Coordinates of N, CA and C in Angstrom, one line a residue:
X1 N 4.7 -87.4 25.7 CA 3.9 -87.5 24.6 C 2.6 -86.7 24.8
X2 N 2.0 -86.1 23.7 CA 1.2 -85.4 24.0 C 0.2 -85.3 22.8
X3 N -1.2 -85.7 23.4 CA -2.2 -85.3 21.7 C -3.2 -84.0 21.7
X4 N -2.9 -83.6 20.6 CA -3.5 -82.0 20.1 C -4.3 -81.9 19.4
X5 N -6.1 -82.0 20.0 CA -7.0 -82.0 18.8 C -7.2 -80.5 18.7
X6 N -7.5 -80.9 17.2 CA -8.5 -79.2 16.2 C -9.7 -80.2 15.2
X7 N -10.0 -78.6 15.1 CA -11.0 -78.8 14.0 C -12.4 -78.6 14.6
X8 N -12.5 -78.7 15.9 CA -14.0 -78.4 16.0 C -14.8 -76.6 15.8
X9 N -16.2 -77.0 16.0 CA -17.0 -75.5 15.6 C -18.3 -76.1 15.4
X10 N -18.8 -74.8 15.0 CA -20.3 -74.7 14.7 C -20.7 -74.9 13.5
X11 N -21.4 -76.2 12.7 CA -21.9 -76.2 11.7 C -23.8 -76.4 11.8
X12 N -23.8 -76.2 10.6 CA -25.5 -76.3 10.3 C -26.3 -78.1 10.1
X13 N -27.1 -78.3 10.6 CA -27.1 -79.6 10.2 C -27.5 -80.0 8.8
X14 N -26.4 -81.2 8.3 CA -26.0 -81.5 7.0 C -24.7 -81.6 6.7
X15 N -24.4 -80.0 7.6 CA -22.5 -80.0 7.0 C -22.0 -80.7 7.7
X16 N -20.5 -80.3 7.2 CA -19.3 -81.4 7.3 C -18.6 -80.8 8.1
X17 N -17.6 -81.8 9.1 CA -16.5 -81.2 9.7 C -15.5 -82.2 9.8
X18 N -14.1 -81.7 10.0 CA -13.1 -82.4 9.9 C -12.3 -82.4 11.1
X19 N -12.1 -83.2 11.5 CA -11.3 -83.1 13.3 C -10.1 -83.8 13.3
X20 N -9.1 -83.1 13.7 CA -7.7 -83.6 14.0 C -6.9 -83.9 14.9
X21 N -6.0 -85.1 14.9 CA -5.6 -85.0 16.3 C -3.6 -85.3 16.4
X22 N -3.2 -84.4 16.4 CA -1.4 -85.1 16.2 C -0.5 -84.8 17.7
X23 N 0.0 -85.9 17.4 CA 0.5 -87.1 18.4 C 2.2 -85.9 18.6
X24 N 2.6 -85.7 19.5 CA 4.1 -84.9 19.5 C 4.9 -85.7 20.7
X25 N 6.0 -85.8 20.5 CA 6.9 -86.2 21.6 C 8.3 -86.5 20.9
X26 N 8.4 -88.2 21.5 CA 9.9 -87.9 21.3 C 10.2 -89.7 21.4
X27 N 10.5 -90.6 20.3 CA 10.6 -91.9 20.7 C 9.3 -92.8 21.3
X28 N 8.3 -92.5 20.9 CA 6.7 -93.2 20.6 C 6.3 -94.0 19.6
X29 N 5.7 -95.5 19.9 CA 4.8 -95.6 18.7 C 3.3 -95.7 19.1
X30 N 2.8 -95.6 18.2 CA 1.2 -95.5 18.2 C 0.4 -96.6 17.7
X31 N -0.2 -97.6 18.8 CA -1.0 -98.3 18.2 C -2.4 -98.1 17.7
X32 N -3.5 -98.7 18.5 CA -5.0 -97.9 18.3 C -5.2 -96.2 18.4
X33 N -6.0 -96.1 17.4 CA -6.3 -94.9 17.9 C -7.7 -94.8 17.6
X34 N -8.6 -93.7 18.5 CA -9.9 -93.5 18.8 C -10.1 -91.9 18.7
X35 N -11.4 -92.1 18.3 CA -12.5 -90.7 18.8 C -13.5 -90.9 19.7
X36 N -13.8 -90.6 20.9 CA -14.8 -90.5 21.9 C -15.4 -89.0 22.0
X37 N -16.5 -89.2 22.6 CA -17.1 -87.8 22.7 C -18.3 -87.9 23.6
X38 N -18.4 -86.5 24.2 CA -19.1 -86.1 25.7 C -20.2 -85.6 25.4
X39 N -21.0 -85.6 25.3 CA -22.7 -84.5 25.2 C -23.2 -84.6 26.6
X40 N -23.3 -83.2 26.9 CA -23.5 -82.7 28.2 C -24.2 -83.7 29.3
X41 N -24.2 -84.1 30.0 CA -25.4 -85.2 30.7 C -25.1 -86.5 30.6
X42 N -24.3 -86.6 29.6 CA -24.1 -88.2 29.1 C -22.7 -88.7 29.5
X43 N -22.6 -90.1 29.4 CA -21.4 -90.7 29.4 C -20.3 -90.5 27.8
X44 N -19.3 -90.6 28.1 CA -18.0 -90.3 27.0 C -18.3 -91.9 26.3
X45 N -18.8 -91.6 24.9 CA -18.8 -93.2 23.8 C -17.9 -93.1 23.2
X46 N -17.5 -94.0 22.5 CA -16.6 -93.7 21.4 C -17.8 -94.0 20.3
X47 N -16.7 -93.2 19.5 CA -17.4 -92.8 17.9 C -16.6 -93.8 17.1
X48 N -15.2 -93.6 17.1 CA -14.5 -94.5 15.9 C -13.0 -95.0 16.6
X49 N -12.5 -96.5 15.7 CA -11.6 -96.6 16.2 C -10.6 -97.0 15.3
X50 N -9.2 -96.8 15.0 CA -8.5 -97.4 13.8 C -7.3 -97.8 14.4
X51 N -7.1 -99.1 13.9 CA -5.9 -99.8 14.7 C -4.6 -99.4 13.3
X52 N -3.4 -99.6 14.0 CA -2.0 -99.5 13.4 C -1.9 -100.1 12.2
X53 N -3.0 -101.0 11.5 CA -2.9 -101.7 10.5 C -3.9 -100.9 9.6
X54 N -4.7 -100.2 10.3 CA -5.6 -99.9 9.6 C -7.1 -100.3 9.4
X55 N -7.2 -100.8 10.3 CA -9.0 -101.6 10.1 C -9.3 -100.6 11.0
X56 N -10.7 -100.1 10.9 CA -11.8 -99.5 11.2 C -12.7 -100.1 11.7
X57 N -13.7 -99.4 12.8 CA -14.7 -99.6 13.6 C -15.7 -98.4 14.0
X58 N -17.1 -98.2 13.8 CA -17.6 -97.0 14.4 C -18.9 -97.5 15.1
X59 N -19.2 -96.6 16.0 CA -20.6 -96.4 16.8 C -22.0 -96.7 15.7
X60 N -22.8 -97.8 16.0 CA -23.8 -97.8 15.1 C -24.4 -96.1 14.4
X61 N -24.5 -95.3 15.6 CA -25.2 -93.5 15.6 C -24.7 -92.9 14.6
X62 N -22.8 -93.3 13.9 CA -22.0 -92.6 13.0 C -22.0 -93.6 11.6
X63 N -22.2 -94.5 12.0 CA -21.6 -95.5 10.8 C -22.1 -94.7 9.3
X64 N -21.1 -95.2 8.1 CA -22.0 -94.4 7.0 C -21.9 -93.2 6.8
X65 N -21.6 -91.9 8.3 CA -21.4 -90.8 7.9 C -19.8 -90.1 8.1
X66 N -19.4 -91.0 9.3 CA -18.0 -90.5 9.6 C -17.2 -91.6 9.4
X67 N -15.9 -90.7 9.0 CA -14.7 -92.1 8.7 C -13.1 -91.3 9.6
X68 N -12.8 -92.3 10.2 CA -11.6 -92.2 10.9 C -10.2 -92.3 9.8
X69 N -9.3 -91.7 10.2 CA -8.1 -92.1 9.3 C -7.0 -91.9 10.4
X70 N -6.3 -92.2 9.4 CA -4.5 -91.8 10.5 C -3.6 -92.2 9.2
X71 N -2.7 -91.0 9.6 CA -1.4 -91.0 8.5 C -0.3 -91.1 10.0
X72 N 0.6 -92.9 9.4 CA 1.3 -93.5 10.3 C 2.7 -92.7 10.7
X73 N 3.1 -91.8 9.2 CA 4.2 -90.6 9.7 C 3.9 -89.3 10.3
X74 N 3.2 -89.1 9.7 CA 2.7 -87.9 10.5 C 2.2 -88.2 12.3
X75 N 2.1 -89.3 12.9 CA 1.3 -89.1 13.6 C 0.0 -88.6 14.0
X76 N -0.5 -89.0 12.9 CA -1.7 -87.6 13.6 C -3.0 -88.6 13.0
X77 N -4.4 -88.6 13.6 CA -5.9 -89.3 13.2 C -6.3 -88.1 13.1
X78 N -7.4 -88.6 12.1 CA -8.5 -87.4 11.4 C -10.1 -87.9 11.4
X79 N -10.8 -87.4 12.2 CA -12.3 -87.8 11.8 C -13.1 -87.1 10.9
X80 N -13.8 -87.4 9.7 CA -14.2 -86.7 8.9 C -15.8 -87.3 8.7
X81 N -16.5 -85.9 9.4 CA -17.8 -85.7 9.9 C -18.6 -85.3 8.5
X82 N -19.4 -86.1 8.3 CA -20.2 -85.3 7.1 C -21.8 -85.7 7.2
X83 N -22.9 -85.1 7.2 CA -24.3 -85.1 7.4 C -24.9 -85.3 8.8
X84 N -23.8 -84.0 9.4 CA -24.3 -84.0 11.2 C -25.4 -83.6 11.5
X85 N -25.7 -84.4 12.7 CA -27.1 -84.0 13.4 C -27.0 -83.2 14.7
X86 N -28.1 -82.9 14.8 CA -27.8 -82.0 16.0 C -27.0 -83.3 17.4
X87 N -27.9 -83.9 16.8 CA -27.1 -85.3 18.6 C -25.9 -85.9 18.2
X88 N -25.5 -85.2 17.4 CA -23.9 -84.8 16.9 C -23.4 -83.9 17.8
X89 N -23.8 -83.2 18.3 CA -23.2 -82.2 19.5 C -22.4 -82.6 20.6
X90 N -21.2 -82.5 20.8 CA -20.7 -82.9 22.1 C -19.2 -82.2 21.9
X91 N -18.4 -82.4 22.9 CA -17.1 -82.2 23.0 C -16.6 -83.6 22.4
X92 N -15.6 -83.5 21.8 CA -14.9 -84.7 20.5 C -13.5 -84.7 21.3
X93 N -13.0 -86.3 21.8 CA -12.2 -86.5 22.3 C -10.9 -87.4 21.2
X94 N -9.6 -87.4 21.4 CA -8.8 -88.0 20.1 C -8.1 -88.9 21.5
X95 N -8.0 -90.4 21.6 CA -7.6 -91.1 22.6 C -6.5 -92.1 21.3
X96 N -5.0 -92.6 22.1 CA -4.3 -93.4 21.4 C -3.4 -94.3 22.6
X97 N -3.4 -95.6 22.1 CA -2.4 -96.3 22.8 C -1.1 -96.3 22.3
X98 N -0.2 -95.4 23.0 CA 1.0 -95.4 22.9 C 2.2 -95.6 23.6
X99 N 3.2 -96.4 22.8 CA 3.7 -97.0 24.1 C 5.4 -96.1 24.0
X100 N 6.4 -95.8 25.3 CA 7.3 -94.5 25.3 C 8.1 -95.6 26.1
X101 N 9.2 -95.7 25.8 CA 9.5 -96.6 26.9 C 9.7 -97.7 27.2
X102 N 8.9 -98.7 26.0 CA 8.5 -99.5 26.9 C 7.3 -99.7 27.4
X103 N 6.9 -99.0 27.4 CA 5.5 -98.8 28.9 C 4.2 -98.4 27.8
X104 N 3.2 -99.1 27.4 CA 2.2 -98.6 26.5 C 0.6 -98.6 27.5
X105 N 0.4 -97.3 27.1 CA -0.9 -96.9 27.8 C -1.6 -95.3 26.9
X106 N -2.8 -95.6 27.5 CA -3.6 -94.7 26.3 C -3.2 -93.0 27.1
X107 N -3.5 -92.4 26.1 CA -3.6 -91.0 25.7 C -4.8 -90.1 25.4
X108 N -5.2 -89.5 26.1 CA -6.0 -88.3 25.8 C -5.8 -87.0 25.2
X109 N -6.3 -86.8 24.6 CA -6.4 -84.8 24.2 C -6.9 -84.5 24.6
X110 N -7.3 -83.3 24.4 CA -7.9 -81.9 25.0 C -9.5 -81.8 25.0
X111 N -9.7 -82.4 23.9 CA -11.1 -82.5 23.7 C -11.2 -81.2 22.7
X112 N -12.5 -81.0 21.7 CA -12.6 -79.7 20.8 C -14.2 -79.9 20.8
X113 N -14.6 -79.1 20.7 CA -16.2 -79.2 20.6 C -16.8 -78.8 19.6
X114 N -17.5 -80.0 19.1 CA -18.5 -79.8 17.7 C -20.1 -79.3 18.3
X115 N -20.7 -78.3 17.7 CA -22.4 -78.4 18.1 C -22.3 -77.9 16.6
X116 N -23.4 -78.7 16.1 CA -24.4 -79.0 14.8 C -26.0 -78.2 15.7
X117 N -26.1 -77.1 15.0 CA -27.3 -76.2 15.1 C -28.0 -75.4 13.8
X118 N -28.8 -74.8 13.3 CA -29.7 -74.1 12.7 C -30.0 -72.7 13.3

């Protein structure tokens, strides 16, 4: 199993960005899924988290401006970034607990990087 984030880049602060993350393999299911993220210097937080049912959770720093989703066939979470700040800048991680096997344990992506600049 493997996760494939997009969607990161360069916006201005105010704008919006949309970040993706889809899940590929073969005989997996997906429970939690998360966004974490790196800004240079700092420890990896999470930003958001959406369980298999669907309830939501975010970082006090996002609340109000980003919303997590996931479409359960598709495999795939979406964070949808709108009135970024610069301390919005980091590399954007897409993390899932999924279990193959039998065997359930989390998942990383690639990471994509947002920086919010002027």
């Amino acid at each position: 199993v493997q996760l494939q984030a997009s969607g990161g880049g360069l916006v201005q602060p105010g704008g919006s960005l949309r970040l993706s993350c889809a899940a590929s393999g073969s005989a997996f299911s997906i429970y939690s899924m998360r966004w974490y993220r790196q800004a240079p210097g700092n420890q990896r937080e999470l930003v958001a988290v959406i369980t298999s049912s669907g309830s939501t959770n975010y970082a006090d720093s996002v609340r109000g401006r980003f919303t997590i989703s996931r479409d359960n066939v598709a495999n795939t979470v979406s964070l949808q970034m709108n009135a970024l700040k610069p301390e919005d800048t980091a590399v954007y991680f897409c993390n899932a607990d999924i279990r193959v096997s039998g065997w359930t344990r989390d998942y990383w992506g690639q990471g994509t990087q947002v920086t919010v600049s002027s």
